[in-house]
XYZ file of C-alpha atoms in Angstrom:
342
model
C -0.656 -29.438 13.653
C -0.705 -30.259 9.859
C -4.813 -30.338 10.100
C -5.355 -26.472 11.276
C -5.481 -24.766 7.855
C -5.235 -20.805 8.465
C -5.367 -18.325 5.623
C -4.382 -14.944 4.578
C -5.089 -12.160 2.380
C -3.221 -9.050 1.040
C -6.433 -6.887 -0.414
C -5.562 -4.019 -2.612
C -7.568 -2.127 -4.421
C -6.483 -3.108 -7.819
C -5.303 -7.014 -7.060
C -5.524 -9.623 -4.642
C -3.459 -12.354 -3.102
C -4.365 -15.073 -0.501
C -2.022 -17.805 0.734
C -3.116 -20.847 2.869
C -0.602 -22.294 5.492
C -0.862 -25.442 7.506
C -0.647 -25.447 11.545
C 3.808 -26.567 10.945
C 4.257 -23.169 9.260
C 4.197 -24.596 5.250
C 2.336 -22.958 2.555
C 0.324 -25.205 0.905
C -1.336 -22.542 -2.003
C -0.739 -19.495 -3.301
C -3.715 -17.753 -5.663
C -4.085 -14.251 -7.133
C -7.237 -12.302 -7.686
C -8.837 -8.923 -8.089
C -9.133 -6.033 -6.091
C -11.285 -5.815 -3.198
C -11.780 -2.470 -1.444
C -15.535 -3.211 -0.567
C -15.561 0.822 -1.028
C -15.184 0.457 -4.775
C -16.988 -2.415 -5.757
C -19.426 -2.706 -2.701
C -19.675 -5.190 0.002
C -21.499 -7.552 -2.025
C -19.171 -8.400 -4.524
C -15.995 -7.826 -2.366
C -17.710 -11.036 -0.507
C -18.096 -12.998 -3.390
C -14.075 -12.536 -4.720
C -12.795 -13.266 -1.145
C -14.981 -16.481 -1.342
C -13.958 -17.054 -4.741
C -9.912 -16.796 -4.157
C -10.761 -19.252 -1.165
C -12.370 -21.585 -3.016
C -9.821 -21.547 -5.698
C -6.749 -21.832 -2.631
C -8.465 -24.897 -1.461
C -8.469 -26.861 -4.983
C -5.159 -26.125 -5.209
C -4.097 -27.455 -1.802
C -6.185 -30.309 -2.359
C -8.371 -29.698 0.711
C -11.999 -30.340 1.082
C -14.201 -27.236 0.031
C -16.487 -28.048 2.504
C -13.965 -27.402 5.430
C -13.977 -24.029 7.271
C -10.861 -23.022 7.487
C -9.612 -22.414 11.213
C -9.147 -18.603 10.673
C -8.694 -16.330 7.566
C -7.062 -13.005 8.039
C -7.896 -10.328 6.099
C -5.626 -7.162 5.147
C -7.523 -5.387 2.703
C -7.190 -1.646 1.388
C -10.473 0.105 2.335
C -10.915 -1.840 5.843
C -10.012 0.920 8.196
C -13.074 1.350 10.319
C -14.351 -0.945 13.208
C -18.015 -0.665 12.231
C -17.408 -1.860 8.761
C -15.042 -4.263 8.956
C -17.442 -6.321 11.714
C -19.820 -5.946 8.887
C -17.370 -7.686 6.498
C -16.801 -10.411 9.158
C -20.570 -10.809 9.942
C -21.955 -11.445 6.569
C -19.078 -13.431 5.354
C -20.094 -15.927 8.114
C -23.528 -15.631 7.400
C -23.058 -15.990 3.406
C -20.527 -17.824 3.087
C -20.352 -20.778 6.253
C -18.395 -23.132 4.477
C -15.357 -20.087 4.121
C -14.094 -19.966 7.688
C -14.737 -20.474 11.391
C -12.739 -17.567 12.135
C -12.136 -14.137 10.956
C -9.725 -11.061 11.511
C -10.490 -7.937 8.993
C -8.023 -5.411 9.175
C -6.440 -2.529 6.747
C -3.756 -3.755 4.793
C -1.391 -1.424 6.657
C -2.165 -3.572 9.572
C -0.982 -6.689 7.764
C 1.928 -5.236 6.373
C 3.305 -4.319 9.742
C 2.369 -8.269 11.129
C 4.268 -9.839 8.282
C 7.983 -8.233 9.195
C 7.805 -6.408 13.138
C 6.518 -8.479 16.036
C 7.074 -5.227 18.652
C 5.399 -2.752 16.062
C 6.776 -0.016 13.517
C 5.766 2.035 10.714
C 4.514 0.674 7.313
C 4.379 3.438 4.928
C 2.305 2.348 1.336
C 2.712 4.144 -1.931
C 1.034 2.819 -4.702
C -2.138 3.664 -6.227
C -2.966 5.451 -2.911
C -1.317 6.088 0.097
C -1.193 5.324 3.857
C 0.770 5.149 6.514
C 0.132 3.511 10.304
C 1.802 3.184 13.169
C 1.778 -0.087 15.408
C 3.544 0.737 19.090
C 4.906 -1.958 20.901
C 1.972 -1.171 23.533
C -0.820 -1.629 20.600
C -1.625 1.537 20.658
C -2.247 2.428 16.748
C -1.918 5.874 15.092
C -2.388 6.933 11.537
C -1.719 9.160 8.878
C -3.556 9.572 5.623
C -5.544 7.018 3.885
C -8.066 9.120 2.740
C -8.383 8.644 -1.066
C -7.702 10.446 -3.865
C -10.150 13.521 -3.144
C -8.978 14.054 0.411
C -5.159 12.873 0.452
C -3.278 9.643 -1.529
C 0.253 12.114 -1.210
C 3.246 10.492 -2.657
C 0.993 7.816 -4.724
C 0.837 6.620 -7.978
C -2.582 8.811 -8.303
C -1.069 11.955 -6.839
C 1.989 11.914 -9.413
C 0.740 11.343 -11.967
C -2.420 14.068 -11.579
C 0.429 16.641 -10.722
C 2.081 15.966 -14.008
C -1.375 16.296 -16.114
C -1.714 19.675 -13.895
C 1.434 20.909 -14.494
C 0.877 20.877 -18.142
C -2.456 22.101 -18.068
C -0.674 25.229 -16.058
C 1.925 25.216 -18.863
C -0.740 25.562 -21.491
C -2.878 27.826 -19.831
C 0.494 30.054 -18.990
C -1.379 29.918 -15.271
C 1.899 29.225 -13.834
C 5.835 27.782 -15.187
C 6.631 24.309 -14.617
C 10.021 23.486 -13.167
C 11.438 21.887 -15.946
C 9.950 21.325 -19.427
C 7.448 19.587 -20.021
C 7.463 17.872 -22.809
C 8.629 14.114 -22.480
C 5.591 14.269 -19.489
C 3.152 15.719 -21.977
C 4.485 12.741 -24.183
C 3.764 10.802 -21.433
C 0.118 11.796 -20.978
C -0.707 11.434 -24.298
C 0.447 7.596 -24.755
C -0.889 6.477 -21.525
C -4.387 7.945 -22.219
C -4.825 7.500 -26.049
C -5.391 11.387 -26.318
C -4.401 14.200 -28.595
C -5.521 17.372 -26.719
C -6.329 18.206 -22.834
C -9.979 18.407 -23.644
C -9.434 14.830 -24.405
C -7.914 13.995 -20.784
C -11.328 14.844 -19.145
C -13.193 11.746 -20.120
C -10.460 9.924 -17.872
C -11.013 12.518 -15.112
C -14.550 12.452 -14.772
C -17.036 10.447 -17.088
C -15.025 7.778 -17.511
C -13.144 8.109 -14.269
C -10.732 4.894 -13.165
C -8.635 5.348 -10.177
C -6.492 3.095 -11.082
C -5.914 3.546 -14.911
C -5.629 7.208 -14.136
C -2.468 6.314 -11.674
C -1.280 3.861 -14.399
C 0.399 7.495 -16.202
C 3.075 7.271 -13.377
C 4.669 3.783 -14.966
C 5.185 5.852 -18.025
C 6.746 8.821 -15.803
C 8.907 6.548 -13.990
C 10.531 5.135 -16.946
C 10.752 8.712 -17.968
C 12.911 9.243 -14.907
C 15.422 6.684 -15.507
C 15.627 8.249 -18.858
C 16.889 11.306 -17.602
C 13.366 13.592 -17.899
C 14.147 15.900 -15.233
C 10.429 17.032 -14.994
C 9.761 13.100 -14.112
C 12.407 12.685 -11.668
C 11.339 16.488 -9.845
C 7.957 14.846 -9.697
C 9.146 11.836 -7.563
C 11.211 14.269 -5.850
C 8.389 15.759 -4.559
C 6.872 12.440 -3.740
C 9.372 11.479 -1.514
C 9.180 14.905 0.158
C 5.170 13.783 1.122
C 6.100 10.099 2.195
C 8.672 11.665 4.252
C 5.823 13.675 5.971
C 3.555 10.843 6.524
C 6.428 9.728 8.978
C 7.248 13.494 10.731
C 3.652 13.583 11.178
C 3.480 10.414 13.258
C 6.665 11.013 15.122
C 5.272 12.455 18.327
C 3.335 9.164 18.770
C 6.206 6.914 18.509
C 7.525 4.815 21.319
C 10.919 5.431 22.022
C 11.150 1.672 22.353
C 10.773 1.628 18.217
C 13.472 4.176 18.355
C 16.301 2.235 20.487
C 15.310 -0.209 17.568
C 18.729 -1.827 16.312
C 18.245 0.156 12.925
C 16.462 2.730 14.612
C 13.036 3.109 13.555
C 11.819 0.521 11.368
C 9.445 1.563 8.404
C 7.805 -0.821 6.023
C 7.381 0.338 2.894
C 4.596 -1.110 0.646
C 3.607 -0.364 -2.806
C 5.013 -0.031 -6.497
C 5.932 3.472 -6.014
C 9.066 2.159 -4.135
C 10.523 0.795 -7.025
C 11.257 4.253 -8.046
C 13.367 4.778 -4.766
C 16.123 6.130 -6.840
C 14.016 9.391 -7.824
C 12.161 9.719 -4.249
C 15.162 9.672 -2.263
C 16.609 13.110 -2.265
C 13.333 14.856 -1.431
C 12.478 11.965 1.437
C 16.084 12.894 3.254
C 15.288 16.287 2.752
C 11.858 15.910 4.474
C 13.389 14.206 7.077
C 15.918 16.431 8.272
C 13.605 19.635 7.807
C 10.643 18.170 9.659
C 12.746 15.763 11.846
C 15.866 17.257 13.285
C 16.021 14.807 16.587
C 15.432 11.507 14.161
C 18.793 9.946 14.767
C 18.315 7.020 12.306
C 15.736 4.909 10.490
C 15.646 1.990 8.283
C 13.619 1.416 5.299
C 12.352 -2.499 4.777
C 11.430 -3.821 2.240
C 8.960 -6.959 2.286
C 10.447 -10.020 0.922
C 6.882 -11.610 1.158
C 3.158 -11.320 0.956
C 1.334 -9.376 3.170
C -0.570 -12.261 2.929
C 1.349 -14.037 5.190
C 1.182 -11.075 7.785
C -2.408 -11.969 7.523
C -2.142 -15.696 8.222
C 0.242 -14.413 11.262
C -3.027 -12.482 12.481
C -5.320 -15.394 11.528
C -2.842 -17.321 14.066
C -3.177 -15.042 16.673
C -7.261 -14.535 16.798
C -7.642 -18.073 17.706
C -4.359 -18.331 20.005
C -2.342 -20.907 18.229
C 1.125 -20.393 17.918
C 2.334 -20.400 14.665
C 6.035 -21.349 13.519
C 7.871 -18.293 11.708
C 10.913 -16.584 11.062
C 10.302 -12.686 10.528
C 14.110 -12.440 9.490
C 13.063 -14.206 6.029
C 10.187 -11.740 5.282
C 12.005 -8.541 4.851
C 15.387 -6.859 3.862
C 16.635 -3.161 4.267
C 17.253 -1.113 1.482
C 17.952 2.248 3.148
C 19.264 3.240 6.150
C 19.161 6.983 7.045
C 21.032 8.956 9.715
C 20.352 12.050 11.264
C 23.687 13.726 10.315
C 22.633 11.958 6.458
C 23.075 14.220 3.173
């Protein structure tokens, strides 16, 4: 079993991970790398840094370079459509024959859900963007969001921290009265984007636009939060209200099997805006009992590994071998929330 290599990567759309496992269940390399949402930097070079973090997994695991690996799963952020993840699949064979004899391309949603659940669940992400998916225990999938930063990406990194820039532009403009004052966010702003005045902040929203640096403002806000800014912690107040409603929205599709789960409904949640749970919690519970009054209880996991290795799990599963694992080591629970739940 030791000679089937299968591998597995977690694709975001700002970094990368892929780790390679042997057929007994060990991880034999670990390697990091850049984003690849082939939507960003085009299918062309979102090839070439999945080949690349291969190449570099197999030096390190001091396997041949010339051996396919028996499968490579692939979770990436961007991969959400059939048409263009066979693409993906298609000319990474065709470029690339020495990569892989098998493939699975998937959204990174997808892999989140394989690494923790084996009968299906929610995985809720929040960080740059967001996304949520549901996996029933038939297979049956349903989504909710996903769409980027111009059509959705509520309860992100990006949608925090552009509500904070607007919210002082409102300020300033006396178009409308923030919550709370503003200025430890306008602070904030200013450090995070080397600027002096809001003219100045339009370079970073549209000649020099950068999802991700433009997101990186809500680092700064979150440390504002545990600081006591109360404009900062309303803000991911009213990003846990949105995560929340990723979940209400998906509710009717739910299998009541996930419900009669032991911690009721279990939700994966994915992404840096987590770390902030603190701040998110009061408006998620409220969300939740407003928009779900017959949710008797959930639970909140947190991954305690790589989507990565829900990818290898997948990789494992296109070509029907059975891989060793232990899904009680890949997760904890750091929230638990009842419907009766203040």
């Amino acid at each position: 079993m030791a000679s089937i290599i299968l591998g597995g990567i977690e694709g975001g759309a700002t970094h990368s991970n892929l780790v390679l496992f042997n057929g007994n269940g060990e991880k034999l390399a670990q390697v990091a790398g850049p984003g690849t949402n082939h939507w960003i930097l085009g299918m062309e070079e979102c090839q070439k840094r999945i080949n690349k973090m291969v190449e570099q997994a197999k030096h390190e695991a001091k396997l041949p370079s010339e051996k396919p690996l028996n499968a490579l799963g692939m979770s990436l952020s961007g991969c959400e459509q059939e048409e263009t993840n066979k693409q993906l699949k298609e000319e990474l064979q065709k470029n690339f024959p020495m990569l892989s004899s098998n493939y699975v391309v998937c959204s990174d949603t997808v892999g989140s859900i394989a690494a923790v659940l084996e009968n299906g669940g929610i995985v809720l992400i929040a960080g740059t963007g967001s996304n949520c998916l549901l996996l029933n225990p038939d297979g049956s999938v349903h989504r909710c969001g996903g769409w980027g930063h111009i059509m959705g990406d509520e309860g992100a990194a990006w949608w925090i921290s552009h509500k904070a820039i607007k919210i002082c532009f409102d300020e300033q403009d006396n178009f409308s009265q923030p919550p709370h004052p503003t200025q430890v966010v306008w602070k904030s702003v200013q450090e995070h984007y080397k600027i002096e005045t809001r003219f100045d902040v339009l370079d970073h929203c549209y000649t020099k636009f950068d999802k991700c640096h433009f997101a990186g403002l809500c680092k700064l806000l979150a440390k504002a939060a545990v600081q006591g800014d109360r404009l900062s912690q309303w803000l991911f107040k009213e990003a846990g209200r949105m995560l929340a409603r990723h979940i209400t929205a998906l509710l009717p599709q739910v299998d009541r099997k996930l419900l009669n789960e032991p911690g009721g409904l279990p939700v994966v949640c994915v992404g840096s805006v987590w770390l902030s749970w603190e701040y998110l919690k009061p408006g998620f519970i409220t969300q939740l009992k407003e928009g779900a009054a017959k949710l008797q209880r959930l639970s909140l996991l947190r991954l305690t590994t790589s989507i990565a290795t829900g990818s290898v799990y997948l990789a494992a599963k296109e070509i029907h071998f059975d891989l060793p694992r232990d899904y009680t080591h890949n997760y904890e629970i750091f929230f638990t929330y009842n419907g009766d739940q203040t």
